[in-house]
Short mmCIF file of C-alpha atoms and ligand atoms in Angstrom, two decimals:
data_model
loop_
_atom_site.label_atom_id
_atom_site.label_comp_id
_atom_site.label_asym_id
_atom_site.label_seq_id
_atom_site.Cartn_x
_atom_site.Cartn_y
_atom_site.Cartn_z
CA UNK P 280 0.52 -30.22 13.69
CA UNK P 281 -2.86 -28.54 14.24
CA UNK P 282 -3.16 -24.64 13.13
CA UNK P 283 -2.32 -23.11 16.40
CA UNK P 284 0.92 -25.59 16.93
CA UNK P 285 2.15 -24.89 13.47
CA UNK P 286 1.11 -20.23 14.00
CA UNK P 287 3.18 -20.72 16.98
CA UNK P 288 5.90 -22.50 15.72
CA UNK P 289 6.03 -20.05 12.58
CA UNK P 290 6.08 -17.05 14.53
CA UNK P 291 8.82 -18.58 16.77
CA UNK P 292 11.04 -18.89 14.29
CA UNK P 293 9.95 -16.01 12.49
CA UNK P 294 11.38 -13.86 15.54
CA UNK P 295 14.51 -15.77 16.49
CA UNK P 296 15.56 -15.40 12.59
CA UNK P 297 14.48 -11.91 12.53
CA UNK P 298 16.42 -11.02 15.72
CA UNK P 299 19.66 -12.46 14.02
CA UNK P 300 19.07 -10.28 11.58
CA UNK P 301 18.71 -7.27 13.86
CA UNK P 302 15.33 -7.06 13.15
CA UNK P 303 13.29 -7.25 16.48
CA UNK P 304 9.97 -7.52 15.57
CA UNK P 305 8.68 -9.50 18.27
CA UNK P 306 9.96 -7.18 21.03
CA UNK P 307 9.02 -4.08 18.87
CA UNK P 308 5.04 -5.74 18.63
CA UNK P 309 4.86 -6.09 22.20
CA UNK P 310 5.92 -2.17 22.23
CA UNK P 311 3.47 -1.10 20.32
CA UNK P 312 1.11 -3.15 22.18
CA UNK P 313 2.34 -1.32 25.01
CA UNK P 314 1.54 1.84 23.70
CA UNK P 315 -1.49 1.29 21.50
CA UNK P 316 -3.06 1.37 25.11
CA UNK P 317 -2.37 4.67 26.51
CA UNK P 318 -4.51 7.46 26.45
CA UNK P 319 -4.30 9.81 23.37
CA UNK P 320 -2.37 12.49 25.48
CA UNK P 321 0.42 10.10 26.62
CA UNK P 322 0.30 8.79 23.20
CA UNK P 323 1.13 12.15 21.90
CA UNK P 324 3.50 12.70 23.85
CA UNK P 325 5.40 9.90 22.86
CA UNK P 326 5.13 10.72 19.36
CA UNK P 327 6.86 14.02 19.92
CA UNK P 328 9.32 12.56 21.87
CA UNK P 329 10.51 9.96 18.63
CA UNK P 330 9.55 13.27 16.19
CA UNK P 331 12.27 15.48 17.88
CA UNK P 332 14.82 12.66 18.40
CA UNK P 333 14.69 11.75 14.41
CA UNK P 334 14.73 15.33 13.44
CA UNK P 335 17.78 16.00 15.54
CA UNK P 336 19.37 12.89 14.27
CA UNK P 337 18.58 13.96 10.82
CA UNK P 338 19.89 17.50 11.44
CA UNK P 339 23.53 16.08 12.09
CA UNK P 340 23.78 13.14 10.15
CA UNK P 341 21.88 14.09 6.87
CA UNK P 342 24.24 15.53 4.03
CA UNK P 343 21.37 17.29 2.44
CA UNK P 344 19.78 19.00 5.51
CA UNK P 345 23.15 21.13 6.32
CA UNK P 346 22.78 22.70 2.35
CA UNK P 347 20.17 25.18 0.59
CA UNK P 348 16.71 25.64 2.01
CA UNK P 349 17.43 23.13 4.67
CA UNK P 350 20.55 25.50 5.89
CA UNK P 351 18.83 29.17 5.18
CA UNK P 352 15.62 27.60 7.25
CA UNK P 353 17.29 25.61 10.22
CA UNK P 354 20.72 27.36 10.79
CA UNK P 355 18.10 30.30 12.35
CA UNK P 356 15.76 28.13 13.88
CA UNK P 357 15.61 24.84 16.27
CA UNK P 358 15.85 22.22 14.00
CA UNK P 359 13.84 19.21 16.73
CA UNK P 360 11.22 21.70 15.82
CA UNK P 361 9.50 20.30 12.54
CA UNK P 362 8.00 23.55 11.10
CA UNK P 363 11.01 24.98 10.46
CA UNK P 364 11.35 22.33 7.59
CA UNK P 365 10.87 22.53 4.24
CA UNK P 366 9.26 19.91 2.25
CA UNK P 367 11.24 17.23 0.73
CA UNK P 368 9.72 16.35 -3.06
CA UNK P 369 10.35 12.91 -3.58
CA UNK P 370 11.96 13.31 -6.70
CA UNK P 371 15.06 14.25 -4.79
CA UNK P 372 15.46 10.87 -3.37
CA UNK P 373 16.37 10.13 -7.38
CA UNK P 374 18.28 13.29 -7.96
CA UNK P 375 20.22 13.65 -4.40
CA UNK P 376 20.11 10.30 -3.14
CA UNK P 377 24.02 10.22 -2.04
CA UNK P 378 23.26 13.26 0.33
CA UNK P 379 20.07 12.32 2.05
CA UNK P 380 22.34 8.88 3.17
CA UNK P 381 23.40 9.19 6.79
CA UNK P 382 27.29 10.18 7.44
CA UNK P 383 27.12 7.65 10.48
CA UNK P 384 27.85 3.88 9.20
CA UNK P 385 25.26 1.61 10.47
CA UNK P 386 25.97 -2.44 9.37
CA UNK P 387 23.08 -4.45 7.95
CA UNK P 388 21.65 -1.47 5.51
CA UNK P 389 18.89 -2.40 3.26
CA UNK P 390 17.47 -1.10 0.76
CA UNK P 391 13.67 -1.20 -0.83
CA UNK P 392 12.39 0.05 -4.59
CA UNK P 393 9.47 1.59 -5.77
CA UNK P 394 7.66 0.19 -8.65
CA UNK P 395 7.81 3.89 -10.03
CA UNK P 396 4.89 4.71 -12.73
CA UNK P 397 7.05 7.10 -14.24
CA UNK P 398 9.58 4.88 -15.12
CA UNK P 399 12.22 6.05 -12.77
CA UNK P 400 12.98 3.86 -9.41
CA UNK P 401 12.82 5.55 -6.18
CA UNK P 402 15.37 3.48 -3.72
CA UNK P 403 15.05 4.24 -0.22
CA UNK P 404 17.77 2.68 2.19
CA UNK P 405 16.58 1.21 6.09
CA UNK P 406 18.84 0.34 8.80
CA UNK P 407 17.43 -3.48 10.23
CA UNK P 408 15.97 -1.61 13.50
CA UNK P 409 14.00 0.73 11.22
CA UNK P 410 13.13 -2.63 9.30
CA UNK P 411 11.86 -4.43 12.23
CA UNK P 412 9.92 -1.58 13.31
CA UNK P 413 8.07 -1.32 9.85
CA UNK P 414 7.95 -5.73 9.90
CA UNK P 415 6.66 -5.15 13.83
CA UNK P 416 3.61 -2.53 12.57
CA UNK P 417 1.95 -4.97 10.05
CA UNK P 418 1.97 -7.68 12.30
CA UNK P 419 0.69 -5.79 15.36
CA UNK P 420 -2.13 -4.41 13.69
CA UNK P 421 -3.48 -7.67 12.63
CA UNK P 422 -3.60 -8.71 16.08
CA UNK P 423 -6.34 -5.81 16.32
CA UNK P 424 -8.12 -8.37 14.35
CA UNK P 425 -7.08 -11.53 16.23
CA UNK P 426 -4.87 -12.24 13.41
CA UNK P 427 -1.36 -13.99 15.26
CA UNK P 428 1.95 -13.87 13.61
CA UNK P 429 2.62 -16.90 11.90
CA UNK P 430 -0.69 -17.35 10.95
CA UNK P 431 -1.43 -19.37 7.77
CA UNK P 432 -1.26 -16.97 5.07
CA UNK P 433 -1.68 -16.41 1.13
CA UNK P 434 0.23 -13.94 -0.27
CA UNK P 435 -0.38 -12.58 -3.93
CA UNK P 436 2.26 -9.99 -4.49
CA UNK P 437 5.11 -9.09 -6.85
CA UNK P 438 7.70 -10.87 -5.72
CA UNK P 439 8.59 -13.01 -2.84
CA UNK P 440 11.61 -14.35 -0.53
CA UNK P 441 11.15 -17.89 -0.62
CA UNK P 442 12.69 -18.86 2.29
CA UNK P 443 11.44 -16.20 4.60
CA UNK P 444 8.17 -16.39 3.47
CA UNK P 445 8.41 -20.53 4.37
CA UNK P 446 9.67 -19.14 8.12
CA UNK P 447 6.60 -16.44 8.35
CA UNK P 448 4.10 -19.55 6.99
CA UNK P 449 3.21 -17.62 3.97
CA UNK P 450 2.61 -19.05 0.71
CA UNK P 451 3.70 -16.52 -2.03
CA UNK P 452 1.76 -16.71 -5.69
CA UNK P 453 3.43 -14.27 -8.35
CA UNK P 454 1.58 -11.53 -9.95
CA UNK P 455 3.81 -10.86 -12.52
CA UNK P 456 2.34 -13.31 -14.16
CA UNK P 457 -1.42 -13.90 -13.28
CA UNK P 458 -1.89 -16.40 -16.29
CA UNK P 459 -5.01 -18.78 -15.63
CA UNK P 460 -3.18 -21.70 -14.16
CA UNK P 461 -1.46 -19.32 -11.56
CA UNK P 462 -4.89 -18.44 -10.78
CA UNK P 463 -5.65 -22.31 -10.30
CA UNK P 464 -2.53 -22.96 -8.08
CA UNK P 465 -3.50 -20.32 -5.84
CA UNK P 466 -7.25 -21.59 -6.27
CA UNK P 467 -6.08 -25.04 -5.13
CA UNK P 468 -3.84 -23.44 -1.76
CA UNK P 469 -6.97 -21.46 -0.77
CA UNK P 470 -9.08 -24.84 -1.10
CA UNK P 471 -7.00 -27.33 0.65
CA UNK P 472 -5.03 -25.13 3.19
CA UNK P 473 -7.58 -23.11 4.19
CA UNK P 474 -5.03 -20.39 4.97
CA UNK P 475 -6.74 -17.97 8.13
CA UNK P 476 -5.16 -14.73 5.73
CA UNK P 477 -5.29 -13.55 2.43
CA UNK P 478 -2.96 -10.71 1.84
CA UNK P 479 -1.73 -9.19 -1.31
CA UNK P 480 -3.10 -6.54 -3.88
CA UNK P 481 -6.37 -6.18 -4.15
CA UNK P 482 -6.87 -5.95 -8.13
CA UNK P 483 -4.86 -9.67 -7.75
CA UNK P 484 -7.15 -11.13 -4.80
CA UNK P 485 -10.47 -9.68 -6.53
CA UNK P 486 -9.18 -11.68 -9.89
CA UNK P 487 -8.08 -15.04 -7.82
CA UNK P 488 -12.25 -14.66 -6.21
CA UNK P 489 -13.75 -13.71 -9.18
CA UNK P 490 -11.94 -17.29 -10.56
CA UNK P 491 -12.85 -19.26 -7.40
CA UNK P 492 -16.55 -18.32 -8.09
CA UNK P 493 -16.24 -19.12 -11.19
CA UNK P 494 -14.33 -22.52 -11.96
CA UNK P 495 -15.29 -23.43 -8.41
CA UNK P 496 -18.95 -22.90 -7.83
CA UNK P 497 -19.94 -25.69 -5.34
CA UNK P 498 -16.68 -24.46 -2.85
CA UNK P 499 -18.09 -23.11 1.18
CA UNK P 500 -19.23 -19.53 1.07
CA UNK P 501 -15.91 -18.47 3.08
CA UNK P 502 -12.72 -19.84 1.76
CA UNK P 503 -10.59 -17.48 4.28
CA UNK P 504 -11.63 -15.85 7.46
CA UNK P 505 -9.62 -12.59 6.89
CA UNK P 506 -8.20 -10.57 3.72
CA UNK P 507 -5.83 -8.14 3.84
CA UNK P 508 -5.42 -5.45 0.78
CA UNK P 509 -2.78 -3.27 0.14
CA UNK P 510 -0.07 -2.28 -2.55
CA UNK P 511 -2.04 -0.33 -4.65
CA UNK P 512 -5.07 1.79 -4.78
CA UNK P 513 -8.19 0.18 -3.47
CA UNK P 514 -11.42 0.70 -4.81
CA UNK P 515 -14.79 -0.38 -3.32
CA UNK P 516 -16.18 -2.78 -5.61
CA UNK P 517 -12.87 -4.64 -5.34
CA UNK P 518 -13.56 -5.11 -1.48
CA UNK P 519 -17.31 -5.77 -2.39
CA UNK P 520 -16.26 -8.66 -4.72
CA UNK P 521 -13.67 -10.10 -2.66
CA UNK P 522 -16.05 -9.75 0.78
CA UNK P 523 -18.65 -11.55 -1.41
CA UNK P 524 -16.72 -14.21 -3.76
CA UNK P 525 -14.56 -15.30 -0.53
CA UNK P 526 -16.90 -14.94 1.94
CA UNK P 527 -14.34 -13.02 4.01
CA UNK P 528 -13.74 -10.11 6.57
CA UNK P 529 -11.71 -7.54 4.50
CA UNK P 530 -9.53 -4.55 5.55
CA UNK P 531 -6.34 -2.16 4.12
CA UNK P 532 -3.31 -1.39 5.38
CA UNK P 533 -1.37 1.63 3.52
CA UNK P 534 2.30 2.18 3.15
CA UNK P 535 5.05 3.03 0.77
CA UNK P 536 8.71 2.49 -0.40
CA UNK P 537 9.59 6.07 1.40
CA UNK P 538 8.00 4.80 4.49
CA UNK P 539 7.35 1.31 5.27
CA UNK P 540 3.54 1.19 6.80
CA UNK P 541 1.89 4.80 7.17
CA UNK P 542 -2.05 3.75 8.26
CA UNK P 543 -4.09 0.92 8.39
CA UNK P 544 -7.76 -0.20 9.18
CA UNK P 545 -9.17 -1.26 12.47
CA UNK P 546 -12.23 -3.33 13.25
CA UNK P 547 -13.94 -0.73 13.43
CA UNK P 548 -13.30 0.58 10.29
CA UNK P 549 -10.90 3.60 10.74
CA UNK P 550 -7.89 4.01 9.00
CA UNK P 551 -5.34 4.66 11.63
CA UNK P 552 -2.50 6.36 10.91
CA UNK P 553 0.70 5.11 12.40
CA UNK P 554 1.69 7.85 14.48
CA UNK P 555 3.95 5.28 16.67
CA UNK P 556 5.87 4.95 13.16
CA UNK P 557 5.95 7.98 10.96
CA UNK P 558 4.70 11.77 11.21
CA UNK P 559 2.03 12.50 9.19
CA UNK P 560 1.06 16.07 8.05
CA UNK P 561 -1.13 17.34 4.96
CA UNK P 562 -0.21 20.13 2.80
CA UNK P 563 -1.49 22.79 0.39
CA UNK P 564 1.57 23.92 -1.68
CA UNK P 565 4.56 24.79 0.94
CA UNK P 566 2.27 25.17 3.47
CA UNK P 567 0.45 23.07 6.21
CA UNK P 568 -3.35 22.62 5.52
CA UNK P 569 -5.96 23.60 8.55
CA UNK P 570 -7.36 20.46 10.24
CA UNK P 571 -9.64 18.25 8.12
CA UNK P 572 -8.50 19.88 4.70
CA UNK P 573 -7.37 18.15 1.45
CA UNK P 574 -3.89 17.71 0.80
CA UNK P 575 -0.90 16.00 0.12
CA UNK P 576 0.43 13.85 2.38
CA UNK P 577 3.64 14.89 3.48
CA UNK P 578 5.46 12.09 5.95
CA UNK P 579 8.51 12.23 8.51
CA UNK P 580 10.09 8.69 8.97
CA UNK P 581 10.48 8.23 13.11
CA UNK P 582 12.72 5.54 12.54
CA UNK P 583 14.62 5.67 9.33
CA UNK P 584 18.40 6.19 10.64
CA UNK P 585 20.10 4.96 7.43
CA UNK P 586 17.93 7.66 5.14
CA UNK P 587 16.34 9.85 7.68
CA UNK P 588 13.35 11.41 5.25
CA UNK P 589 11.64 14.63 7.21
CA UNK P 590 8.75 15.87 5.43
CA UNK P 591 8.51 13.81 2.11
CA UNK P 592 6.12 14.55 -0.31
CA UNK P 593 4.93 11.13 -1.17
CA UNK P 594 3.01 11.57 -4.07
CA UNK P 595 -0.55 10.50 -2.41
CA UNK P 596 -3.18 12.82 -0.80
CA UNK P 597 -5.91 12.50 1.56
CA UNK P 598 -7.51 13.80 4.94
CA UNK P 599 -6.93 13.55 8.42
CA UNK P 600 -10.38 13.47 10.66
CA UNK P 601 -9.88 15.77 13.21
CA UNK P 602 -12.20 13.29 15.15
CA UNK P 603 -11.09 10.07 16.88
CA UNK P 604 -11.99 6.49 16.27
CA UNK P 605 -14.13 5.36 18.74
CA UNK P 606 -12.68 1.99 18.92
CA UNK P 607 -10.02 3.62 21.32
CA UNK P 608 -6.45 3.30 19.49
CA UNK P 609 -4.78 6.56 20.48
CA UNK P 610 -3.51 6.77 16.59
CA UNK P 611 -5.39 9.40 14.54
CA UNK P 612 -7.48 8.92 11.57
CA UNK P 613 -6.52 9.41 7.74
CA UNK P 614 -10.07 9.22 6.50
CA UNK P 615 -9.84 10.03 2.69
CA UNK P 616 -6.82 8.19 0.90
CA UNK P 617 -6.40 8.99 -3.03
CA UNK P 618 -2.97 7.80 -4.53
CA UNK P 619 -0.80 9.02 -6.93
CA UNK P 620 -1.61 12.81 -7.32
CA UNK P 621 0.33 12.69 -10.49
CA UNK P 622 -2.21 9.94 -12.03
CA UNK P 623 -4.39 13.00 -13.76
CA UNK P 624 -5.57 12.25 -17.34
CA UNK P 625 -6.74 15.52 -19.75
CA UNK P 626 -10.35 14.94 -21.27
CA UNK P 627 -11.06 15.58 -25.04
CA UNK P 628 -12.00 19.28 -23.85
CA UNK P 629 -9.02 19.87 -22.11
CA UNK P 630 -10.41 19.49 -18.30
CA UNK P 631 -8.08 16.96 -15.70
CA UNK P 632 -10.03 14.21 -14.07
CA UNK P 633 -8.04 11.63 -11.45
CA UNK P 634 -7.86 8.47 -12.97
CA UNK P 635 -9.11 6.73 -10.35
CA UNK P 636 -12.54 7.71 -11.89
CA UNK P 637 -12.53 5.39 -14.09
CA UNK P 638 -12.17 2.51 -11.13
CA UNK P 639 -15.21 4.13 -9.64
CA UNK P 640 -17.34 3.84 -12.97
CA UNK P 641 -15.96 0.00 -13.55
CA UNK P 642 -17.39 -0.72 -10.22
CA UNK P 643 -20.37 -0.54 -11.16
CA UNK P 644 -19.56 -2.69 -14.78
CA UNK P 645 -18.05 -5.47 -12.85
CA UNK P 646 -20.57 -5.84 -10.31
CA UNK P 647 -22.86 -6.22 -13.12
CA UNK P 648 -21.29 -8.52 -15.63
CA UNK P 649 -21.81 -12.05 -15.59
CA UNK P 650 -19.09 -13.97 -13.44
CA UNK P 651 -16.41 -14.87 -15.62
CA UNK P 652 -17.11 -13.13 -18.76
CA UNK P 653 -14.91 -10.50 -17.75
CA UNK P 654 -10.95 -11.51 -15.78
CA UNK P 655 -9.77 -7.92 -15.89
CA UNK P 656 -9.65 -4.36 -17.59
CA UNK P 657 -6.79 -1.66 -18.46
CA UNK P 658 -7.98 1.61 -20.09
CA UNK P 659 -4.87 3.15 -21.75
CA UNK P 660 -4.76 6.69 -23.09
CA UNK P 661 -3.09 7.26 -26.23
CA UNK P 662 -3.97 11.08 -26.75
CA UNK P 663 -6.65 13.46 -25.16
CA UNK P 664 -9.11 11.98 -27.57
CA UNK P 665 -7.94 8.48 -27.92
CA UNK P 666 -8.38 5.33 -25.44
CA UNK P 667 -7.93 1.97 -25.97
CA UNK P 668 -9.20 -0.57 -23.84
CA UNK P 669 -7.81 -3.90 -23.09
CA UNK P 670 -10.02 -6.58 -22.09
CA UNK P 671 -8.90 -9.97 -20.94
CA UNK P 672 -12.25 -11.98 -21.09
CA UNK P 673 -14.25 -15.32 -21.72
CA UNK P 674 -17.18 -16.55 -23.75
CA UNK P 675 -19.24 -14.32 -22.13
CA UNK P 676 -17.99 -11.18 -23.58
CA UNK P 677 -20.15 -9.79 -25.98
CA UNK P 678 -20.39 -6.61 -27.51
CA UNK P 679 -22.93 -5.32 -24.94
CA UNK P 680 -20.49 -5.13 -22.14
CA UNK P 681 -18.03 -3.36 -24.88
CA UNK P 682 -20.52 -0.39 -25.57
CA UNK P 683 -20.44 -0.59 -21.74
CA UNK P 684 -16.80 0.01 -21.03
CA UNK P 685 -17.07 2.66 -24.31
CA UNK P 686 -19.60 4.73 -22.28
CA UNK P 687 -17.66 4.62 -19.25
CA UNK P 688 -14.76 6.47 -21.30
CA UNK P 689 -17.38 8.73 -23.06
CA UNK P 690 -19.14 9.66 -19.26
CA UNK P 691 -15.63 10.62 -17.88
CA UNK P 692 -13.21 11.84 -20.70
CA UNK P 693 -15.61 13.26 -22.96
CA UNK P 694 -18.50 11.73 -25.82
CA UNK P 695 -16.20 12.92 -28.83
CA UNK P 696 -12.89 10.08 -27.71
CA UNK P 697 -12.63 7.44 -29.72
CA UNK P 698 -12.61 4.27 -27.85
CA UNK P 699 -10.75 0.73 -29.34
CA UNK P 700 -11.84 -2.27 -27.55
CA UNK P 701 -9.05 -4.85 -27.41
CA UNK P 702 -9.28 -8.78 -26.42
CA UNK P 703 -6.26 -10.02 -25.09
CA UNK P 704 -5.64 -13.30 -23.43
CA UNK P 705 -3.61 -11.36 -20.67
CA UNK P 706 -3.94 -8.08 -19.30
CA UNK P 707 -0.02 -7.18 -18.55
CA UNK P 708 1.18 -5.98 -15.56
CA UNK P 709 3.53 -3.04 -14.37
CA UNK P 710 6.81 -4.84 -13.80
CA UNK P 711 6.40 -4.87 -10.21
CA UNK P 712 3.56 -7.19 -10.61
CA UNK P 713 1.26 -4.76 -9.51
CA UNK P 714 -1.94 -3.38 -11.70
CA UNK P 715 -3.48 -0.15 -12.35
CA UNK P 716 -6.72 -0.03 -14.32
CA UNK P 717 -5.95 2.90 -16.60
CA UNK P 718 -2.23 4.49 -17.46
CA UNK P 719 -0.97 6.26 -20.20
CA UNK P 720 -0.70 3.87 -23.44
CA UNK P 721 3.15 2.90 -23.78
CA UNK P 722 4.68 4.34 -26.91
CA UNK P 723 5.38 1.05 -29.01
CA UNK P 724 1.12 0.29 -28.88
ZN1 ZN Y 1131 -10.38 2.56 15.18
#
């Protein structure tokens, strides 16, 4: 079967077994494609229409939204209007799950998890229809890139679904356990499948290149046409080092548990926010930040009817450009993206700096190491003045590039913090599979 034969055939069956799961993604991508092409004032229009139809949905079905603030605020005030609603923190999806459930019994329910850095799982419940719209936004925008459904694809990521992923052509590798020969089967897929996609988290697809370079130095320049990144927070040198070690195009999609997909990049390098899927607003406290500002992100599912969320504090913050994109897509543009708000570490002087920080300075560490003397890093904070770093590294490691990673703690936390450096043969991963390159130290270490 030659590649387009077998993409056809994939996404074929992809959508017939989707469909009998009440799932339409393939009609719900050709929506979108319907409405990805109108101008920005239809398109808005539109995206009121689906705003005030989930709030007032929400309003009668929602448990929660008929008590406390929800009551004082909309029992004055028209509830399709979204101002009049307070902010949902999205610890309250742990503490009153039951009542944010819809009263009206929809069949086929679903629910996803959150990794949860904190320990506690978030578990947000989707009907299939708000499941095939979420399935039907990551495949249509990877048709902005000429990317079909049921194209050949890698997937590193936490887990898998073995027998979907065989329907959507998508061969899964685990990153629960990234051990070397993981790293090889993976290496081995990517050499003699040639898949047209690699998709998965980006600290796992920058470690599978970085390998490729470096147990495979005579492979082509490009190994895959397109990566895709998300999952976790994406830093630039990752995208640099995959770009580079793959020879490929790269580009991120966004999303979360709460949500399903909330933005994702174009060709042209935007990163379009799904308007066509969820409401996006920033906030400053209780309040909704001018256009442009700094905030956090606070999201309104347009689909969710099993757990309608309105105005969820996810956790992450960023910007919306008050300018287009001018590649054309009527969505707006979330141009500054920083996850995790909570991810703040205290310096030996008592100051907060965002961890992510740290991922900037490594950049700069990794791009400059040799190739394969260094597989991956975890800085771990055991007090204000106390960091130990685990390295998982090769014969290459010496104890130049450890003064190096001790100066990167000394430049952002303070020159006083005592810094361990630790070899390990692995670098562990949260549960989920997915990797952070600093967190708190757990308790037992
Ligand atoms: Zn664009």
């Amino acid at each position: 079967m030659n590649h387009i034969a077998e993409q056809r055939f994939h996404k074929n069956l992809y959508y017939v077994l989707q469909s009998m799961r009440g799932r339409h993604v393939g009609p719900f991508v050709r929506r979108l494609q319907t409405w990805e092409r109108f101008d920005r004032a239809s398109f808005e229009h539109l995206t009121r229409r689906l705003l005030r139809d989930a709030l007032s949905y929400a309003r009668t079905q929602v448990p929660l939204y008929s008590s406390g603030a929800w009551q004082t605020s909309l029992s004055r005030a028209d509830a399709d209007e979204l101002r009049h609603w307070p902010v949902l923190e999205r610890k309250m999806l742990i503490t009153h799950r039951a009542q944010l459930r819809a009263r009206a019994f929809t069949p086929g329910v679903f629910a996803r998890h959150s990794s949860g850095s904190t320990g506690e799982v978030v578990t947000v419940l989707y009907n299939p229809n708000a499941g095939g719209w979420s399935w039907a936004q990551e495949y249509r925008s990877m048709h902005w890139f000429g990317i079909p459904t049921g194209s050949r694809t890698l997937l590193l990521w936490g887990g898998g679904h073995p027998m979907l992923d065989w329907v959507r052509n998508c061969r899964v590798f685990s990153t629960k356990n990234l051990t070397f020969n993981q790293l090889e089967r993976a290496t081995r897929y990517l050499l003699q499948q040639r898949p047209v996609l690699v998709m998965g988290l980006p600290s796992a697809i920058a470690q599978l290149a970085r390998h490729v370079r470096t147990h495979r130095p005579e492979a082509p320049a490009q190994l895959a046409p397109f990566v895709k990144l998300g999952g976790e927070q994406v830093y630039p040198f990752q995208r640099d080092e995959i770009a580079q070690h793959l020879g490929a195009r790269v580009f991120e999609s966004y999303g979360s548990t709460e949500m399903g997909p909330i933005a994702h990049e174009c060709p042209a390098g935007s990163r379009h926010i799904m308007a066509d899927h969820i409401y996006l607003e920033i906030f400053n406290g209780d309040e909704p930040a001018p256009v442009g500002e700094f905030g956090d992100l606070v999201v309104t599912s347009l689909f969710n009817r099993a757990m309608p969320l309105v105005r969820c504090r996810i956790g992450d913050r960023g910007r919306i450009s008050p300018d287009p994109c001018p590649c054309g897509l009527p969505h707006p543009v979330l141009s500054e993206l920083v996850g995790r708000a909570a991810d703040m570490f205290v310096t030996a002087d008592g100051k907060l700096v965002h961890g992510s920080e740290l991922g900037r300075r490594l950049q700069l560490f990794l791009s400059l190491a040799p190739l394969g003397s260094v597989a991956q890093v975890l800085f771990q904070q055991k007090n204000a003045a106390h960091w130990n770093v685990l390295v998982e590294s090769a014969a290459g490691f010496n104890e130049e590039l450890a003064a190096q990673l001790r100066q990167i703690v000394h430049s952002t936390f303070g020159e006083n913090c005592q810094v361990d450096i630790e070899r390990v043969a692995l670098v562990p991963r949260e549960k989920s599979g997915k990797y952070r390159y600093y967190r708190r130290a757990p308790q037992s270490s």
